[in-house]
Short mmCIF file of C-alpha atoms in Angstrom, two decimals:
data_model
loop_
_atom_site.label_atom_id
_atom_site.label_comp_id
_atom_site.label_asym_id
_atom_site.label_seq_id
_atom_site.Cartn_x
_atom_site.Cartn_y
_atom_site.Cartn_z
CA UNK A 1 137.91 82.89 89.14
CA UNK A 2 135.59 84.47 92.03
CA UNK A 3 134.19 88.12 91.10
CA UNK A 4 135.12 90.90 93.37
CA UNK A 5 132.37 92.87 94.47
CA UNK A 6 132.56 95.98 96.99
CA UNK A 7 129.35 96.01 98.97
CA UNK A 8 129.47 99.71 100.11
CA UNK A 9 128.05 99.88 103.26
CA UNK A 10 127.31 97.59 105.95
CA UNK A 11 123.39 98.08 107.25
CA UNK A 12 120.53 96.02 106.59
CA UNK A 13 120.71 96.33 102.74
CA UNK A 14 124.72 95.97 102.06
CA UNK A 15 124.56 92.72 104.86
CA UNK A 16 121.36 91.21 102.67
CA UNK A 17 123.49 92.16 99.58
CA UNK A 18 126.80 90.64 100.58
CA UNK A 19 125.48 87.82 101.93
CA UNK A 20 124.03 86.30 98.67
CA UNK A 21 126.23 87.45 96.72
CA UNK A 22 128.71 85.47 98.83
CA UNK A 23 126.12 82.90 98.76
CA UNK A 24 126.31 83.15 94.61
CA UNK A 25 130.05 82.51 95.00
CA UNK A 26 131.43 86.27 94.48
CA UNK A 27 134.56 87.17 96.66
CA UNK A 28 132.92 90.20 98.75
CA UNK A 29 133.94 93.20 100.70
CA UNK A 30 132.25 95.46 102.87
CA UNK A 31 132.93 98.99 103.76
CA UNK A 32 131.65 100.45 107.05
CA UNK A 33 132.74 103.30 109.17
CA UNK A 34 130.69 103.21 111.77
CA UNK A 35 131.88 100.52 114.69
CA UNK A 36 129.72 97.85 113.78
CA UNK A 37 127.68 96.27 111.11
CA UNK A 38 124.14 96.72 111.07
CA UNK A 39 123.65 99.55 113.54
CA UNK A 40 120.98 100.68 112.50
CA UNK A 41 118.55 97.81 112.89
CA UNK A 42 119.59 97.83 116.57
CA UNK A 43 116.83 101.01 116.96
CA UNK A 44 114.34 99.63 114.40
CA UNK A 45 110.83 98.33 116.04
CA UNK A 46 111.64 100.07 119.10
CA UNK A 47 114.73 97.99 119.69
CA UNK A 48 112.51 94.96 119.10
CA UNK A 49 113.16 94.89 115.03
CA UNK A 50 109.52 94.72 112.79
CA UNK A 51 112.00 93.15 110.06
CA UNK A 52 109.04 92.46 107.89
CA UNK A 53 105.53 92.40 107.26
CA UNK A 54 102.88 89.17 105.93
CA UNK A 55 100.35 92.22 104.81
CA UNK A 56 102.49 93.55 101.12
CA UNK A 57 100.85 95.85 99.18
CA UNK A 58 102.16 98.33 96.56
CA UNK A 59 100.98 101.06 98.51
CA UNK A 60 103.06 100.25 101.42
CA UNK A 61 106.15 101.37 99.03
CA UNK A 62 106.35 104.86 98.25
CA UNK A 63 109.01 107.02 95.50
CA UNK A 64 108.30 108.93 92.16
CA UNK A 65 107.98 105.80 90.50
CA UNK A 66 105.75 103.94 93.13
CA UNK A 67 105.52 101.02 91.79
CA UNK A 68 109.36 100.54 91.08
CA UNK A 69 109.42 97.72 93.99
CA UNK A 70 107.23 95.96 93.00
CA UNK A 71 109.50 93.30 90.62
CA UNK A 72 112.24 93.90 93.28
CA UNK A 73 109.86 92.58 96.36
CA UNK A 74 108.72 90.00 93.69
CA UNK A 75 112.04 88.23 93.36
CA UNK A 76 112.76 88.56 97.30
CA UNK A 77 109.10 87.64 99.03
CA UNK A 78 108.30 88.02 102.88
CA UNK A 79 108.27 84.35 102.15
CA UNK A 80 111.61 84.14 101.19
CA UNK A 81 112.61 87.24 104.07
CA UNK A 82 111.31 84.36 106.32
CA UNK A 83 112.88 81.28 105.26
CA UNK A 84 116.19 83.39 105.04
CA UNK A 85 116.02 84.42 108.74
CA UNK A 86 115.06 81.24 110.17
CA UNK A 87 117.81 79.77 108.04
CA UNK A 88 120.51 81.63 110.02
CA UNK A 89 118.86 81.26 113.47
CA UNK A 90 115.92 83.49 113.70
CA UNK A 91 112.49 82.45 114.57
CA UNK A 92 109.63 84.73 114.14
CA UNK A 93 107.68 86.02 115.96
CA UNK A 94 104.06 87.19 114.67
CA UNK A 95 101.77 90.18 115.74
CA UNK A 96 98.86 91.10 113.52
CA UNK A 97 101.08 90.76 110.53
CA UNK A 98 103.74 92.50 112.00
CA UNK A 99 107.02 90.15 112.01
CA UNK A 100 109.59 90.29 114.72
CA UNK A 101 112.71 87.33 115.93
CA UNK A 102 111.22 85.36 119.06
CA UNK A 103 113.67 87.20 120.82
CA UNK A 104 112.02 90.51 120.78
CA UNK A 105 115.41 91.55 120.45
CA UNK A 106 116.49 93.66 117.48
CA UNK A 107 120.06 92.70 118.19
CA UNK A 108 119.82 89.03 117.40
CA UNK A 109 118.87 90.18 113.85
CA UNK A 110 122.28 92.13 113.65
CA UNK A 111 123.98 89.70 115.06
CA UNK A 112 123.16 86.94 113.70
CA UNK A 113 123.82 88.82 110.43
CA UNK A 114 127.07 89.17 111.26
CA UNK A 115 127.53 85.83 111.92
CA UNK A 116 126.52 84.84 108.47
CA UNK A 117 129.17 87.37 107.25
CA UNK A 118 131.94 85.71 109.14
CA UNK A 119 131.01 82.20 108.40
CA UNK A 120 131.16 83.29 104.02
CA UNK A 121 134.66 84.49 104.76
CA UNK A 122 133.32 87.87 103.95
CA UNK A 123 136.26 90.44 104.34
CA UNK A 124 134.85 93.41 106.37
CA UNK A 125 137.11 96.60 106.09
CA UNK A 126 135.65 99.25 108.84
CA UNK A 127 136.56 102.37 106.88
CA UNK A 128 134.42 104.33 104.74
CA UNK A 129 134.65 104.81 101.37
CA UNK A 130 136.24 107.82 100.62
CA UNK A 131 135.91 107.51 96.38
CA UNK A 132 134.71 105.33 94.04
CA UNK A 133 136.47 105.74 90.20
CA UNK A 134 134.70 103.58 87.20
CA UNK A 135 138.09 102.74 84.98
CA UNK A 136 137.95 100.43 81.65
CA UNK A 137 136.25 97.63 83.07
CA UNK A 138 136.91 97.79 86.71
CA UNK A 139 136.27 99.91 89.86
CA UNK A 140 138.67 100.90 92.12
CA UNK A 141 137.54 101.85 95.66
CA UNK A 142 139.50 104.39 98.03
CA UNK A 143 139.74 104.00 101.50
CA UNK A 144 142.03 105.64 104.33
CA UNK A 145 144.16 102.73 103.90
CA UNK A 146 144.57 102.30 100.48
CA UNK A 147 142.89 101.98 97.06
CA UNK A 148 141.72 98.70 95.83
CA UNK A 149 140.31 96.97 92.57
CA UNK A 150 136.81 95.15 91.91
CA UNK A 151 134.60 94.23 89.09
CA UNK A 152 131.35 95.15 90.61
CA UNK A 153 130.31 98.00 93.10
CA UNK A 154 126.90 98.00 94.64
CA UNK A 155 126.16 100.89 96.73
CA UNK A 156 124.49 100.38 99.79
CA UNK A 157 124.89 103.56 101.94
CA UNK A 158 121.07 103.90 103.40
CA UNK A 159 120.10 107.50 103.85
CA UNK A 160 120.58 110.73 105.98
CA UNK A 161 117.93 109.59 108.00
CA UNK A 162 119.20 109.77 111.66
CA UNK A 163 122.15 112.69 110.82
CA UNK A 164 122.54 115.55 112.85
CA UNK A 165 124.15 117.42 110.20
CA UNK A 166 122.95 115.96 106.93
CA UNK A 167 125.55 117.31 104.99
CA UNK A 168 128.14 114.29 106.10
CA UNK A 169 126.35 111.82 104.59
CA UNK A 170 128.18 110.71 101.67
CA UNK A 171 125.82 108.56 99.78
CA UNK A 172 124.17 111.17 97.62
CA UNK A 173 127.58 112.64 96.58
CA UNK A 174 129.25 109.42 95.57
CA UNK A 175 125.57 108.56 93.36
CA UNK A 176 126.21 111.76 91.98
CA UNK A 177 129.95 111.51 91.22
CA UNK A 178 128.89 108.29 89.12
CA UNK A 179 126.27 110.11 87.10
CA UNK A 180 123.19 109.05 88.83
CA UNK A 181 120.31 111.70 89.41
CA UNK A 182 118.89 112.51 93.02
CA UNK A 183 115.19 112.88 93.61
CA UNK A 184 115.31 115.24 96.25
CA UNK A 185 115.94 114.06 99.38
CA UNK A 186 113.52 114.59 102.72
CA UNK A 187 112.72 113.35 106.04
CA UNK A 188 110.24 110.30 106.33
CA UNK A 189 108.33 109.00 109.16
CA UNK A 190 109.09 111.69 110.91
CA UNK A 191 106.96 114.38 113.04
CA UNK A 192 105.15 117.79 111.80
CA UNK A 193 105.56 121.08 112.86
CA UNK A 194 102.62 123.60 113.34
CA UNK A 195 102.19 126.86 114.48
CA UNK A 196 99.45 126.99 116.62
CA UNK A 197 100.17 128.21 120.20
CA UNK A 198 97.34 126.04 121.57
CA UNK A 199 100.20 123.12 121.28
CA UNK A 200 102.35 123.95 124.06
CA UNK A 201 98.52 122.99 126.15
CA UNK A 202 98.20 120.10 124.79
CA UNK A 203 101.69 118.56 124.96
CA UNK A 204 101.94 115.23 125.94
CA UNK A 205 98.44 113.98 125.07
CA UNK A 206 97.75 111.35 123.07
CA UNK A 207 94.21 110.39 121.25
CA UNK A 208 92.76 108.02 118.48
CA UNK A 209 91.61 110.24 115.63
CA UNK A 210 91.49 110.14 111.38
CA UNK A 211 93.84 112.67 110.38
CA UNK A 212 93.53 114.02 107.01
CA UNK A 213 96.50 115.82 105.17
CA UNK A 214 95.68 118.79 102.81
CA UNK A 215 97.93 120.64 100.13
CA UNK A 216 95.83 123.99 98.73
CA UNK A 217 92.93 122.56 100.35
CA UNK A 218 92.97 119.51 98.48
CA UNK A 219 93.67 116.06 100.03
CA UNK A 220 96.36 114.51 99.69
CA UNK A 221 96.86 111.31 102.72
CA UNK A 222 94.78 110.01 105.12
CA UNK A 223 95.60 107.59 107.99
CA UNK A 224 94.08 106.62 111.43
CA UNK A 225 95.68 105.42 114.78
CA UNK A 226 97.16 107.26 117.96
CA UNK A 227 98.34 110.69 117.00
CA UNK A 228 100.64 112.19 120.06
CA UNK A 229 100.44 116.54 120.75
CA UNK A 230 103.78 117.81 121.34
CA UNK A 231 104.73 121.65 121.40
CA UNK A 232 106.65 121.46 117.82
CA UNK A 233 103.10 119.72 117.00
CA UNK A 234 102.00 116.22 115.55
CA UNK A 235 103.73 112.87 115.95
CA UNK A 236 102.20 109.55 116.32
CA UNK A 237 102.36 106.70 113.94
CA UNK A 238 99.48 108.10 111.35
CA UNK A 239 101.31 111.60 111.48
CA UNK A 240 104.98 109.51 110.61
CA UNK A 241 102.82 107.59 107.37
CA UNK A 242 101.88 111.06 105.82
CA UNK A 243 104.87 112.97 106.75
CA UNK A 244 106.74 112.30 103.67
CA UNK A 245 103.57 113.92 101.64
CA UNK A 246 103.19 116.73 103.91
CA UNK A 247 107.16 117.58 103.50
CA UNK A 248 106.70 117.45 99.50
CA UNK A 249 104.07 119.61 99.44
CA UNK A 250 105.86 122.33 102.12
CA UNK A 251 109.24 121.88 99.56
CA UNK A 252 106.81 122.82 96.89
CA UNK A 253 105.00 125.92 98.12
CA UNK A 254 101.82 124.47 98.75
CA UNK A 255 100.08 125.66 101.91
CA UNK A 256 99.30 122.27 103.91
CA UNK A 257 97.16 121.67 106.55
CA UNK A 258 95.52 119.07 108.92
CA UNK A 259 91.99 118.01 109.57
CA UNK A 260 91.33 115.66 112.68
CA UNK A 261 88.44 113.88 113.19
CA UNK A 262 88.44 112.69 116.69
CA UNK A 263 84.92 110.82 116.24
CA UNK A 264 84.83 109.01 112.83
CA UNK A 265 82.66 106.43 114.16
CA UNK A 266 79.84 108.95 114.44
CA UNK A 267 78.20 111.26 112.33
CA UNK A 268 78.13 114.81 113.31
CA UNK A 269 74.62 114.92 114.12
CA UNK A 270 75.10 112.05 116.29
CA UNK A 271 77.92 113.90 118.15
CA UNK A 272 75.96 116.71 118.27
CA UNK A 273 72.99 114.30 119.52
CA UNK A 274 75.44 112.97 122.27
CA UNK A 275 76.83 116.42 123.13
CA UNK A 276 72.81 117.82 123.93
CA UNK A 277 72.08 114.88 126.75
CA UNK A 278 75.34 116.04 128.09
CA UNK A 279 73.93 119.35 128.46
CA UNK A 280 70.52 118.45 129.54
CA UNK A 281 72.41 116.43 132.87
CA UNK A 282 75.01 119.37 133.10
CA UNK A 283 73.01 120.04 136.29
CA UNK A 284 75.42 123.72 137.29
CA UNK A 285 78.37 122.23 135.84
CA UNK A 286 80.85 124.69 133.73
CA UNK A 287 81.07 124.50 130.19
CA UNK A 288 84.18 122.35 130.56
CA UNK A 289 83.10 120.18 133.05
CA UNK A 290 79.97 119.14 130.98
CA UNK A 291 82.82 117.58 128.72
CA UNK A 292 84.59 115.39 131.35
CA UNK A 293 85.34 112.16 130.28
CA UNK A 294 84.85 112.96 126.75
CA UNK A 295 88.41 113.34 125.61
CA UNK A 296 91.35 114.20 127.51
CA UNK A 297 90.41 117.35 129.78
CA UNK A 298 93.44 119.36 128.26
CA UNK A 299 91.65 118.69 124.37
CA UNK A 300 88.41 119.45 125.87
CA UNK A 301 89.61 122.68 126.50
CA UNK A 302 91.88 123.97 123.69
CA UNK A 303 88.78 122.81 121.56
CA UNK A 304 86.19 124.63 123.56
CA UNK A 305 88.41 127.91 122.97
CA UNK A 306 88.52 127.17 119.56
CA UNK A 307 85.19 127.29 119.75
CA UNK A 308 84.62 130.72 121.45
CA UNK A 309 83.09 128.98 123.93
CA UNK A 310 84.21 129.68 127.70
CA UNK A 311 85.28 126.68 129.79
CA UNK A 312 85.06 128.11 132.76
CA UNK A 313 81.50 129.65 132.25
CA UNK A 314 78.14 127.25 132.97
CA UNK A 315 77.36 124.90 130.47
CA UNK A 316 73.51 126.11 129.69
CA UNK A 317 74.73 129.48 129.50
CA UNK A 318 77.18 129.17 126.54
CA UNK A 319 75.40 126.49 124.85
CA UNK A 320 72.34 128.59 124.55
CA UNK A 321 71.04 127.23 121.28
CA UNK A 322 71.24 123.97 119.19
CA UNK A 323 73.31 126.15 116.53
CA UNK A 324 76.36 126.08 119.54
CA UNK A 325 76.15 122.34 119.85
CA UNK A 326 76.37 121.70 116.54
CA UNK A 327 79.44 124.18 116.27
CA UNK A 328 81.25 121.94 119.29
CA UNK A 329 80.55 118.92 117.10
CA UNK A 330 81.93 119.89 113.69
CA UNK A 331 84.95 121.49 115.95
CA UNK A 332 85.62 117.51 117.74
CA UNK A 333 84.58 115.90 113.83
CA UNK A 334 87.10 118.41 111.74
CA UNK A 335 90.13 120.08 114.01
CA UNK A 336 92.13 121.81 111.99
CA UNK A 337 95.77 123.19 112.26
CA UNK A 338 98.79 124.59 109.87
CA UNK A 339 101.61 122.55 108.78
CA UNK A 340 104.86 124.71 108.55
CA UNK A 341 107.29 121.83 107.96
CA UNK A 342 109.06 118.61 109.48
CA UNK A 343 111.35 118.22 112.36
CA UNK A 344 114.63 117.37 110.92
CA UNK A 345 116.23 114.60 109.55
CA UNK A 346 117.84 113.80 112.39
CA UNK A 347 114.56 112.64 113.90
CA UNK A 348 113.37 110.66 110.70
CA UNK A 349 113.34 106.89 110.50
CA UNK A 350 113.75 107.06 107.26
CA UNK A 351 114.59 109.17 104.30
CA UNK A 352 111.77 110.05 100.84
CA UNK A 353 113.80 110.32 97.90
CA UNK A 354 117.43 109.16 96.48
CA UNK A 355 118.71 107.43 93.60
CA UNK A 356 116.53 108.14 91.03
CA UNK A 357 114.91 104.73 90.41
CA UNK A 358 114.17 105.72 86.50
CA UNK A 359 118.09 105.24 86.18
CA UNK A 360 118.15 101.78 87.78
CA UNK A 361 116.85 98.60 85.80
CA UNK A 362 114.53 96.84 87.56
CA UNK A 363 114.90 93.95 87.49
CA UNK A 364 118.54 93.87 88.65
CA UNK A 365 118.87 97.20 89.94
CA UNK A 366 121.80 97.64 87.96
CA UNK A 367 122.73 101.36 87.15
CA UNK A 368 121.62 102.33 83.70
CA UNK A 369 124.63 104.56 83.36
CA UNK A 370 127.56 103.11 84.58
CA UNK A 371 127.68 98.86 83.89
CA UNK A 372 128.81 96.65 87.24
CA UNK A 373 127.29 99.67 89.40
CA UNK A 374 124.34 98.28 91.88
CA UNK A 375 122.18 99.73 94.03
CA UNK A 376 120.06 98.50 97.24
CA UNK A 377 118.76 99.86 100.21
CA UNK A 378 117.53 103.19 101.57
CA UNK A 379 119.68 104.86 99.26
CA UNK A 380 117.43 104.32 96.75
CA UNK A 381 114.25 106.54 95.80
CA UNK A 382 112.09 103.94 97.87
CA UNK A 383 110.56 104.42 101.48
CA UNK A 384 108.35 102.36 103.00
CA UNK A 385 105.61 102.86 105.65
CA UNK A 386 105.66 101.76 109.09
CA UNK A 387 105.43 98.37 110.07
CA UNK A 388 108.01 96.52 108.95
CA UNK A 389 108.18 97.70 105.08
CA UNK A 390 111.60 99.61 104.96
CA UNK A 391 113.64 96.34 106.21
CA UNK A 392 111.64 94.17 104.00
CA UNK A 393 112.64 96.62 100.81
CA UNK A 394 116.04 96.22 102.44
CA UNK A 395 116.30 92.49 102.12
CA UNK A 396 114.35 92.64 98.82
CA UNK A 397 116.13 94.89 97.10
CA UNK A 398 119.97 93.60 98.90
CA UNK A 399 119.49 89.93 97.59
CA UNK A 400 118.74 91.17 94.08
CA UNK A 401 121.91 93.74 93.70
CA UNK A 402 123.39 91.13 95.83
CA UNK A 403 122.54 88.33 93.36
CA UNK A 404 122.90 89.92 89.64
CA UNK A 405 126.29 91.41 91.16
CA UNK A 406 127.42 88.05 91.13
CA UNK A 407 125.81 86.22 88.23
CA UNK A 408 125.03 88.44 85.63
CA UNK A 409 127.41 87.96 82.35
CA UNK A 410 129.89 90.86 81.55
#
């Protein structure tokens, strides 16, 4: 006789989990409110879908047990992420590692998940589930329209990522109702807030830098790329990579802080070097005009205030000695500003925190509590970087719940 499994929500995750579980011969359902399955990869890689990545390392994977994934990703390989896509129609598409379908369309991953549901006779009720009860040696699952009986339950739900009002995500609740432990829960690759006033200036610019992430004046993260100003403060793909550590630190008291280096390739003598022929051609120009070209104008001039150095004033008068150079060049080499928090999670890709992973075995991500109860997905105290690493964890951690769900002995 088939095993009845209820795959408990229908993203990335729950399809990668129903699917080979199907695959392993189990009779599956799927729950899903929302109006269509996989939804959510429609927005991932800006609508184009990273849905993995060739460069995997541990570090890439992030939770209080950081290297949880790593026998989960082992069993479920970007080699094996590719060979299942191009199995069911997509081909890939490859930018410096980054992994995408030909189509550049994020929707031909979603669909042709769906497909692959459909063709496994996969039942697909578009409810949510309201309850899940753990009886004798069953599960029964409520719905709106009705209750109904299986022998394995693998919860799939994602995160709160994405909600305006966090509290009507479910996920977290029903965990909790089966025993399970939450590592607290906060936005991911999402933007920072700061205080300073000299943001609202400098909205809308965007610069390569090395930003450097600071918890009682000790660091903590460090990334490079294009960081984007905004009036709220930082955003940018280096600021999204560290925003999970800066959050932790703000739930925890810590005074946090940013240092940006908008120069790495060059010492600060060199800078300061640089910054001296600029003021030996200045030839009458202002202050700020001796800076032109240097980094965008609006920078330039939130930096020279920073300073105490007048924009508007002529160069050789406020750089009077090599002492004010060298000021200018620590300012562009170490730029520092107050973090005071993260925007919401309604702006976050994805979620840090969850299931607490030292309740899951890991090698089946079975519950360690409650026997027949699974786990995949976002749900789960694991969030990835940028580029690709949260959908591979998806498929990773779906075909292992999806496959000990259905094979594992009573």
């Amino acid at each position: 006789m088939r095993r009845k499994i209820a795959v408990i929500g229908g993203g990335a995750s729950g399809l990668m989990t129903a699917v080979t579980a199907a695959r392993n011969g189990a009779e599956v359902t799927i729950y899903e409110g929302k109006e269509r399955l996989g939804k959510k990869i429609l927005a991932t890689g800006n609508g184009k879908c990273n849905y993995t990545n060739l460069q995997q390392e541990d570090s890439c994977y992030r939770g209080a047990e950081p290297g949880f994934s790593r026998s989960v990703r082992g069993q479920f390989t970007v080699e094996d992420t590719l060979k299942f896509f191009e199995g069911i129609g997509i081909l890939p598409k490859i930018k410096n590692g980054y992994v995408y379908p030909n189509s550049e369309q994020a929707a031909s991953v979603a669909d042709a998940l769906a497909m692959e549901i459909k063709a496994l006779k996969i039942k697909v009720i578009q409810e949510e589930a309201l309850e899940i009860q753990k009886k004798a040696d069953w599960f029964e699952v409520v719905s709106a329209s009705g209750t109904r009986r299986y022998e394995r339950v693998v919860l799939c739900m994602g995160s709160c990522a994405g909600y305006k009002d966090e509290t009507k995500f479910s996920g977290y609740r029903m965990a909790k109702a089966l025993g399970h432990s939450i590592e607290k829960v906060s936005p991911a690759l999402v933007q920072m807030r700061c205080p300073e006033k000299w943001f609202k200036t400098i909205s809308g610019v965007r610069c390569e830098g090395t930003i450097c992430l600071y918890a009682d004046n000790k660091e903590i993260a460090k990334e490079q790329g294009e960081l984007l100003f905004a009036e709220y403060g930082l955003s940018g793909i280096p600021v999204f990579q560290i925003s999970r550590y800066a959050g932790k630190a703000v739930d925890n008291g810590s005074k946090v802080s940013c240092s940006i280096d908008f120069f790495d390739s060059m010492t600060v003598e060199c800078l300061a070097e640089h910054l001296q022929g600029r003021l030996n051609r200045a030839m009458g120009r202002s202050a700020e005009e001796m800076l032109v070209g240097l980094l965008n104008h609006k920078l330039n001039y939130v930096i020279l205030k920073e300073c105490g150095i007048n924009p508007t004033e002529p160069a050789v008068k406020e750089f009077h000695s090599g002492a004010v150079i060298m000021r200018l060049a620590k300012k562009y080499k170490n730029f520092t500003c107050n973090v005071s928090g993260l925007n919401p999670f309604a702006n976050a890709q994805v979620c840090a925190g969850g299931v607490k992973t030292s309740e899951l075995h890991p090698d089946t991500l079975e519950s360690k509590k409650v026997k027949g109860l699974y786990f995949a997905g976002e749900l789960v105290d694991v969030d990835g970087t940028c580029g690709g690493y949260n959908l591979q964890w998806a498929w990773s951690s779906g075909y292992v719940a999806g496959m000990h769900a259905a094979c594992d002995k009573e």
